[in-house]
mmCIF file of C-alpha atoms and ligand atoms in Angstrom:
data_model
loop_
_atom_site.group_PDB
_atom_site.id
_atom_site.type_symbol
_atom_site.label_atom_id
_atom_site.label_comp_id
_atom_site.label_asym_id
_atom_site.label_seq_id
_atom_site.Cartn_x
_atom_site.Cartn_y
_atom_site.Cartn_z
ATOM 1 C CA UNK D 1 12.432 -30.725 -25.150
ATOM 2 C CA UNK D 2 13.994 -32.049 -21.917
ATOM 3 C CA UNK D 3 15.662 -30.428 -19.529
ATOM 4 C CA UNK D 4 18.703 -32.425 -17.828
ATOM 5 C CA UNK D 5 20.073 -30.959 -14.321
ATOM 6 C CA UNK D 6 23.193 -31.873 -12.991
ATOM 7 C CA UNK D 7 24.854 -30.496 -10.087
ATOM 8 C CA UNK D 8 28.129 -30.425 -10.866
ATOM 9 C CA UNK D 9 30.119 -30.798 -14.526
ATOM 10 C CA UNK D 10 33.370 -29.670 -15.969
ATOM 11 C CA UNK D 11 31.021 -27.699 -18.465
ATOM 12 C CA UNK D 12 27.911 -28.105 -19.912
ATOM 13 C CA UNK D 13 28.944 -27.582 -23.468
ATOM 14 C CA UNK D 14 31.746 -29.940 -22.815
ATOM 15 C CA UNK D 15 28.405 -32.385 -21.967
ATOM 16 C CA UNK D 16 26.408 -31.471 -24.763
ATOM 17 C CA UNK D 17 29.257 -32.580 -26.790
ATOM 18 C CA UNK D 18 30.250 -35.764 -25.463
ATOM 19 C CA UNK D 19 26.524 -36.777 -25.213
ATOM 20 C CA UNK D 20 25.148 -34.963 -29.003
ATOM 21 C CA UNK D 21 24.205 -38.318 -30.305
ATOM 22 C CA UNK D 22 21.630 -38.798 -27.033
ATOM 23 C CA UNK D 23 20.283 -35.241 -27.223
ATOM 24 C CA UNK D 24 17.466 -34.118 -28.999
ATOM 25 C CA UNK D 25 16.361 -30.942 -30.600
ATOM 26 C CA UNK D 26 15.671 -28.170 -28.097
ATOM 27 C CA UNK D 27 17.157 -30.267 -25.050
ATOM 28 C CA UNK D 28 19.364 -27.901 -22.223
ATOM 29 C CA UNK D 29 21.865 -29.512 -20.142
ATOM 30 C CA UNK D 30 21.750 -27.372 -17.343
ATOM 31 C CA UNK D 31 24.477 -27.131 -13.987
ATOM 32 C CA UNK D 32 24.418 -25.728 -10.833
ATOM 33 C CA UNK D 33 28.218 -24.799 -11.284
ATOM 34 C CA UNK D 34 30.770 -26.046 -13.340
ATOM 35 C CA UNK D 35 34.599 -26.774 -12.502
ATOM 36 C CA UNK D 36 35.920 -26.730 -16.579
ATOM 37 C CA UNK D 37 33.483 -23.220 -17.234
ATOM 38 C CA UNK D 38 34.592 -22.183 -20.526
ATOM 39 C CA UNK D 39 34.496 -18.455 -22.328
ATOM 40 C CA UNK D 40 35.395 -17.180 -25.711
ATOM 41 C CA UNK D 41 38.847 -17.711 -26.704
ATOM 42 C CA UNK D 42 40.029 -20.367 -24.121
ATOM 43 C CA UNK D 43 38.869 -18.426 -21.190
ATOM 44 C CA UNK D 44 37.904 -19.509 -18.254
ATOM 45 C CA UNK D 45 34.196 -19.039 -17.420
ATOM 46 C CA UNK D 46 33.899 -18.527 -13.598
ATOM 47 C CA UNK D 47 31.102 -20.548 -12.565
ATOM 48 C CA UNK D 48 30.563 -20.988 -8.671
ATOM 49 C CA UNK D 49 27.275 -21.725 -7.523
ATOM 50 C CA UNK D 50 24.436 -18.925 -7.748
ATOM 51 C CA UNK D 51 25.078 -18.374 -11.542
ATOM 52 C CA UNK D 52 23.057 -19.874 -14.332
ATOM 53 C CA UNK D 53 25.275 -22.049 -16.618
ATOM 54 C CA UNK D 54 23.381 -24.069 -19.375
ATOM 55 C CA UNK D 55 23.867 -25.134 -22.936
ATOM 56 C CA UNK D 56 21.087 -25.435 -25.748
ATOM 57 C CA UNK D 57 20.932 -28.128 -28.069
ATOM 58 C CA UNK D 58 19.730 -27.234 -31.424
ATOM 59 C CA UNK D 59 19.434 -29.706 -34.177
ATOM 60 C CA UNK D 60 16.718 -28.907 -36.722
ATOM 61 C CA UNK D 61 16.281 -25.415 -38.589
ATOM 62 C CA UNK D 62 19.959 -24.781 -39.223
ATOM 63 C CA UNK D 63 20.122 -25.069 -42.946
ATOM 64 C CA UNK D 64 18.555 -21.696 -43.568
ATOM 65 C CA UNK D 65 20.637 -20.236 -41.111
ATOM 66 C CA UNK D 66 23.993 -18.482 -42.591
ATOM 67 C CA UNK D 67 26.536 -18.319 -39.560
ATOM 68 C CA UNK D 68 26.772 -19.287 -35.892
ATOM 69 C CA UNK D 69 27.448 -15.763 -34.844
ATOM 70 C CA UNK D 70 23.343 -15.239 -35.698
ATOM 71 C CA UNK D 71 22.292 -17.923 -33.077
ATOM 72 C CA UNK D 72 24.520 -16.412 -30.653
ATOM 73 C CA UNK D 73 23.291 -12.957 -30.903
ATOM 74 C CA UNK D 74 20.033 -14.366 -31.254
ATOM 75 C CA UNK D 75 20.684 -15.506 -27.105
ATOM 76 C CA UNK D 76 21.865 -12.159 -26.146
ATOM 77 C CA UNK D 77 18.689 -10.652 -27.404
ATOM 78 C CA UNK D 78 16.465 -12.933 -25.325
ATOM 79 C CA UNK D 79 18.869 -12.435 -22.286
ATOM 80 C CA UNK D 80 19.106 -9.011 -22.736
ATOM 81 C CA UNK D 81 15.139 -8.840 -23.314
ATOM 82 C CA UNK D 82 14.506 -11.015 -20.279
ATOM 83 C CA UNK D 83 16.639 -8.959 -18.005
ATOM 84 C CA UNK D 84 14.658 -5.667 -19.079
ATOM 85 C CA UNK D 85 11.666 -7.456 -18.116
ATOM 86 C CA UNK D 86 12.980 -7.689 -15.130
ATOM 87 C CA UNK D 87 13.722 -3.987 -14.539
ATOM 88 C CA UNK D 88 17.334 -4.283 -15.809
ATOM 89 C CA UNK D 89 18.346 -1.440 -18.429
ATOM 90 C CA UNK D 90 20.423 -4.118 -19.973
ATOM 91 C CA UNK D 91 22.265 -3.995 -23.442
ATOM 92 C CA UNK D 92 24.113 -6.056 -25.905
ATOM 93 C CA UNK D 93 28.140 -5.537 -26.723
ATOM 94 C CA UNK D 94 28.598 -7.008 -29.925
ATOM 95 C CA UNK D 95 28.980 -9.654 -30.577
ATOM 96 C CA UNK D 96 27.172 -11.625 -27.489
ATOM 97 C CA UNK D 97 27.632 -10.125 -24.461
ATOM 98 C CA UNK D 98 24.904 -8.593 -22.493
ATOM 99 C CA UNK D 99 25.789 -5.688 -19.604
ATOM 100 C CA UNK D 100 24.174 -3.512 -17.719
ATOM 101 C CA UNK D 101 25.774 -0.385 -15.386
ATOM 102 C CA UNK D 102 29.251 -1.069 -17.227
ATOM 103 C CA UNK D 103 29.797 -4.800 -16.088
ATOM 104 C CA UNK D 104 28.937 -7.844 -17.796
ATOM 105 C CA UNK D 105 26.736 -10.525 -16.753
ATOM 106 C CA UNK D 106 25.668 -12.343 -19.721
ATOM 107 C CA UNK D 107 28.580 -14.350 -21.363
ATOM 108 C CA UNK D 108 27.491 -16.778 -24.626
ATOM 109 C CA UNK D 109 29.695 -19.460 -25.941
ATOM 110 C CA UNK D 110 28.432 -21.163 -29.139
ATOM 111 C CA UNK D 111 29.707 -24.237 -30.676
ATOM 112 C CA UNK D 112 29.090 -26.090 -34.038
ATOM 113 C CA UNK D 113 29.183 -29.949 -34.259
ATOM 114 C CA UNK D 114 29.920 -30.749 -37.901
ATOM 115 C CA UNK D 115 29.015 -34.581 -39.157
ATOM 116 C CA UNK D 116 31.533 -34.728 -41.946
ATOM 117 C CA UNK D 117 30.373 -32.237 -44.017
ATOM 118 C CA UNK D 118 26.774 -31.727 -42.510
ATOM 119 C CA UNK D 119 26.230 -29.557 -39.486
ATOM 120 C CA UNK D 120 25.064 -32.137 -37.474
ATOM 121 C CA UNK D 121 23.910 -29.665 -34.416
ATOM 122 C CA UNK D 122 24.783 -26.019 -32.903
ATOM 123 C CA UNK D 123 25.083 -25.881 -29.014
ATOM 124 C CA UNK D 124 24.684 -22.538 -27.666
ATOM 125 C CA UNK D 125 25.829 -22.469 -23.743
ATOM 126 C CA UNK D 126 24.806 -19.527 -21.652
ATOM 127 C CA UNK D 127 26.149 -18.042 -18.450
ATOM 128 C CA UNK D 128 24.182 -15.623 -16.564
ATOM 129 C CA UNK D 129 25.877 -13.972 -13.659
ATOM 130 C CA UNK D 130 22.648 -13.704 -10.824
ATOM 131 C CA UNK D 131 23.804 -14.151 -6.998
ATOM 132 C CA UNK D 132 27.568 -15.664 -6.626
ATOM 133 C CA UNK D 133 29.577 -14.632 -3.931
ATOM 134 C CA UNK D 134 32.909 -15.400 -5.912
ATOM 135 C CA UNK D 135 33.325 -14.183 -9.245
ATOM 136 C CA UNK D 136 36.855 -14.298 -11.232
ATOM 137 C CA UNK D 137 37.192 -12.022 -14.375
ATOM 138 C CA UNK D 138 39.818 -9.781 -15.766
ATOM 139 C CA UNK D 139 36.883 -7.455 -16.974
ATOM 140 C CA UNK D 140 33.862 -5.219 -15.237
ATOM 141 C CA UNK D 141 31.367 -7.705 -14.314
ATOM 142 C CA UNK D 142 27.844 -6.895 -12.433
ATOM 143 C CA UNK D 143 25.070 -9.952 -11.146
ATOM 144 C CA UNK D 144 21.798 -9.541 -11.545
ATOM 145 C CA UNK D 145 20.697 -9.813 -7.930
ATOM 146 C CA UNK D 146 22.609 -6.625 -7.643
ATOM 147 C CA UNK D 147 20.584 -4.812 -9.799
ATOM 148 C CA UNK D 148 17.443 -5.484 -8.158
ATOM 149 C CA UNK D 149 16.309 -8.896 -9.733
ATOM 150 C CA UNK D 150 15.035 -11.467 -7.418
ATOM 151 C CA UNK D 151 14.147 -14.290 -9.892
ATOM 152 C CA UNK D 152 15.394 -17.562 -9.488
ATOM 153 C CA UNK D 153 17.777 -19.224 -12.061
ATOM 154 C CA UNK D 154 14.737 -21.374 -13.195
ATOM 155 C CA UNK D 155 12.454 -18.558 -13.644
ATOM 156 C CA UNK D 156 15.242 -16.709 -16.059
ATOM 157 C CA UNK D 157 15.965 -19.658 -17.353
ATOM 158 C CA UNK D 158 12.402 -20.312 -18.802
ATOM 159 C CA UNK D 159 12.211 -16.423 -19.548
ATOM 160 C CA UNK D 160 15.385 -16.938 -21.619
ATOM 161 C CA UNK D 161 14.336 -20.284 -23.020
ATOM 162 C CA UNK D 162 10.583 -18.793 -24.404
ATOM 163 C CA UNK D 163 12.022 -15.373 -25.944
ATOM 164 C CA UNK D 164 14.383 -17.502 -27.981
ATOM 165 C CA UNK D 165 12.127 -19.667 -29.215
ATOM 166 C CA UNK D 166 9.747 -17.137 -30.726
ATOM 167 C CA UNK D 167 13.177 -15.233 -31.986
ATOM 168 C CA UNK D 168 14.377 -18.676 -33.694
ATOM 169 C CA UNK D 169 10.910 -19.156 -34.906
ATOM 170 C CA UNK D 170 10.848 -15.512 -36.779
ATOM 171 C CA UNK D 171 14.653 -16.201 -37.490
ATOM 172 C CA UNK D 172 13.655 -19.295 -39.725
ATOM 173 C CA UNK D 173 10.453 -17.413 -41.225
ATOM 174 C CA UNK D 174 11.394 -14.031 -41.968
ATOM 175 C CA UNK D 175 15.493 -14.118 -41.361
ATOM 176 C CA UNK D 176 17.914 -11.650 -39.430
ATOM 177 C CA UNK D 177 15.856 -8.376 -40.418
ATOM 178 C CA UNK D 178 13.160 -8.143 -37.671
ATOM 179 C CA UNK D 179 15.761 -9.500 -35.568
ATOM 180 C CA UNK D 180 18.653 -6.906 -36.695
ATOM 181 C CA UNK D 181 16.073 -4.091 -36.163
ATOM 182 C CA UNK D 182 15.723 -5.002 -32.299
ATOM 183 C CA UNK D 183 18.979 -6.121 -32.146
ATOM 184 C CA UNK D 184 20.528 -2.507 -33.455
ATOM 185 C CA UNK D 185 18.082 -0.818 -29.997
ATOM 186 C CA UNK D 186 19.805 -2.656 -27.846
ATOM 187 C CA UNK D 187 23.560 -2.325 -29.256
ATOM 188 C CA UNK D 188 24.494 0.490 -27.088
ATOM 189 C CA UNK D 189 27.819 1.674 -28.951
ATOM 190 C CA UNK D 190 25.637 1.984 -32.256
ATOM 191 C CA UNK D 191 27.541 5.133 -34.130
ATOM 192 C CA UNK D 192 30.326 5.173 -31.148
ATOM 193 C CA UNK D 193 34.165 5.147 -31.164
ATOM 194 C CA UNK D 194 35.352 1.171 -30.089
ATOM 195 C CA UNK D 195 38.304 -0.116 -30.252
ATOM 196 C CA UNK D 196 38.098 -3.797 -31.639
ATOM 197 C CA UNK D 197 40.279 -6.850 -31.166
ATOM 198 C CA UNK D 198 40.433 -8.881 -34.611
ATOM 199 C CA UNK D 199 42.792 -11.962 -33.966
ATOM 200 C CA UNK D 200 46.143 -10.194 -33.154
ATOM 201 C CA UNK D 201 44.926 -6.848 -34.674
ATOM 202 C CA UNK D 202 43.750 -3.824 -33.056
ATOM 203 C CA UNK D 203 41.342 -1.259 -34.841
ATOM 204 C CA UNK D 204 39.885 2.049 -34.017
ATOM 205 C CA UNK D 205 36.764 3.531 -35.599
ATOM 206 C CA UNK D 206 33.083 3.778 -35.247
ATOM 207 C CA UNK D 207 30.826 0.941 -35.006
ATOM 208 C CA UNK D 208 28.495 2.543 -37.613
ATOM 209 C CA UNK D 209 26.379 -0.551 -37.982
ATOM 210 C CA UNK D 210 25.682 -4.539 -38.179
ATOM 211 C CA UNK D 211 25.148 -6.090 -41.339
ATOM 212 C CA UNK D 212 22.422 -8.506 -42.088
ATOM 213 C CA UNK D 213 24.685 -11.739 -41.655
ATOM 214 C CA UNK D 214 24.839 -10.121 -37.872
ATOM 215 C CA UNK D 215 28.608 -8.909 -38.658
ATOM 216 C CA UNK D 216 29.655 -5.604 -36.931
ATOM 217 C CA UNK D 217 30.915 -2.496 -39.857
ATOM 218 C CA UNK D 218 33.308 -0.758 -38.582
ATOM 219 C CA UNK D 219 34.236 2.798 -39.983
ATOM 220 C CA UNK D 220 37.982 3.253 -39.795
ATOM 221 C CA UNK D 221 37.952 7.054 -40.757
ATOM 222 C CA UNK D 222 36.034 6.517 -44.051
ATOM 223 C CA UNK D 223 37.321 3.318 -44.583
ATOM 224 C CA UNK D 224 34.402 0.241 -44.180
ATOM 225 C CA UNK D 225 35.233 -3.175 -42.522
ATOM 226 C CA UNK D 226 32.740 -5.897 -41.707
ATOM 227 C CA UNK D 227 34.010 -7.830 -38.844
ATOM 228 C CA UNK D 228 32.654 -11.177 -38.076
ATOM 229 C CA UNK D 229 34.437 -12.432 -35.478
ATOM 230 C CA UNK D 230 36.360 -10.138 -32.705
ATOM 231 C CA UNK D 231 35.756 -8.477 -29.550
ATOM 232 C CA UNK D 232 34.724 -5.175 -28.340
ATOM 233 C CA UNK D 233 36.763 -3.339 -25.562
ATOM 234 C CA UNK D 234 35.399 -2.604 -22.702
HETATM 235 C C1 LIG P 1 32.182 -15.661 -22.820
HETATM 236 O O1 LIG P 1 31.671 -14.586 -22.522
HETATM 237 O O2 LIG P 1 33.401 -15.766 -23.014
HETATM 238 C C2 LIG P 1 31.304 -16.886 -22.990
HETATM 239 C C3 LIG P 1 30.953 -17.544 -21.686
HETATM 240 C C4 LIG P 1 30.042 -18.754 -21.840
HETATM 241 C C5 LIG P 1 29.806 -19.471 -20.543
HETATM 242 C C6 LIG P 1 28.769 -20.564 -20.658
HETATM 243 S S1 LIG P 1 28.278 -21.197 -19.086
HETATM 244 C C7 LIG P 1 27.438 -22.521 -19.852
HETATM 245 C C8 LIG P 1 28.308 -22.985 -20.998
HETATM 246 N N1 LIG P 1 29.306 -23.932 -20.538
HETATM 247 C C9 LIG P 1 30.536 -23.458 -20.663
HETATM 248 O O3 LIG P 1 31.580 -24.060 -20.348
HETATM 249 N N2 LIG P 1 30.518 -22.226 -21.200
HETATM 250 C C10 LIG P 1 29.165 -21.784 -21.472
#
């Protein structure tokens, strides 16, 4: 495992992409800001210096593992673990994004690198909002110095780096059960009215639970739909 620092890139998935063939199992490609940040669905990922923006090469273990949306939510329970360590009553939005007070400081962008038809390697980039002066976001968002946390960007970022490991680890041994468990405590809308966004669709009903591929049910007055890939309102 290496850890490469750079001080400024367009983005450090864009990095992890361009350079896949020279990175190695368990590498990060880590930046001190990015000018090219990039969030779900083409958005932009604001990412001015004081942030932590860095993207996790993973390259062995993926055969056993069933979709990309597990890996992701595998990183908002060790940033959402890491920040309660810290003092932070932190929880997870489903699918990957991890709040605290109402705003969100814990954005996860996951990517899959296919080699024809082999999955050649996942790369799972991480923002984590801790002391920037400048944020830009349509939605609530909330740093991490703000709510009390003094740790440095390399301290969370080795916090981060160990509780996914040992998650990944029981992810390969015992699969998303253990996981789902923990990750069900920490899903604060468990049994609440959302409203979901589902490509062009909007839906109303109760989260009632997530499924052991990691996919959200949603109860649309009686009526049960597994959602894999969507957002929550917030
Ligand atoms: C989201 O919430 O929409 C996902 C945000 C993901 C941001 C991280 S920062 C490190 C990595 N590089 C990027 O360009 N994006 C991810």
């Amino acid at each position: 495992m290496a850890i490469i620092f750079l001080d400024s890139v367009t983005s450090t998935n864009t990095y992890c992409r361009q350079n896949i063939d020279n990175l190695n199992h368990a590498d990060i490609v880590r930046a001190r800001r990015q000018s090219e940040g990039r969030g779900r669905k083409q958005r932009e990922w604001s990412s001015e210096e004081g942030g932590l923006y860095f993207s996790l090469v993973l390259k062995d273990g993926l055969s056993g593992i069933k979709t990309l949306g597990l890996l992701t939510q595998l990183m908002a329970l060790a940033v959402c673990k890491t920040a309660r360590d810290s003092g932070v009553e932190a929880y997870i939005k489903w699918p990957n994004d991890v709040l605290a007070q109402g705003g969100k400081f814990c954005g996860i962008l996951s990517e899959a690198i296919f080699d024809g038809d082999r999955l050649k390697a996942v790369i799972i980039g991480t923002g984590v909002n801790i002391s920037q002066e400048k944020i830009k976001s349509e939605k609530p968002f909330i740093t991490l110095k703000s709510l009390g946390v003094e740790k440095s960007a390399e301290e969370l970022l080795g916090e981060i780096i160990a509780n996914f490991t040992a998650d990944f680890a029981l992810l390969r041994a015992s699969g998303f059960e253990p996981l789902r468990t923990r990750y069900k405590k920490n899903f604060l809308y468990l049994g609440k009215p959302v409203t979901m966004r589902v490509f062009d669709e909007e839906l109303h009903g109760v989260a009632e639970d997530i499924d052991e591929s990691g996919r959200l049910v949603l109860n649309e007055g009686g009526k049960r739909r597994l959602i894999e890939i969507g957002d929550m309102d917030f």
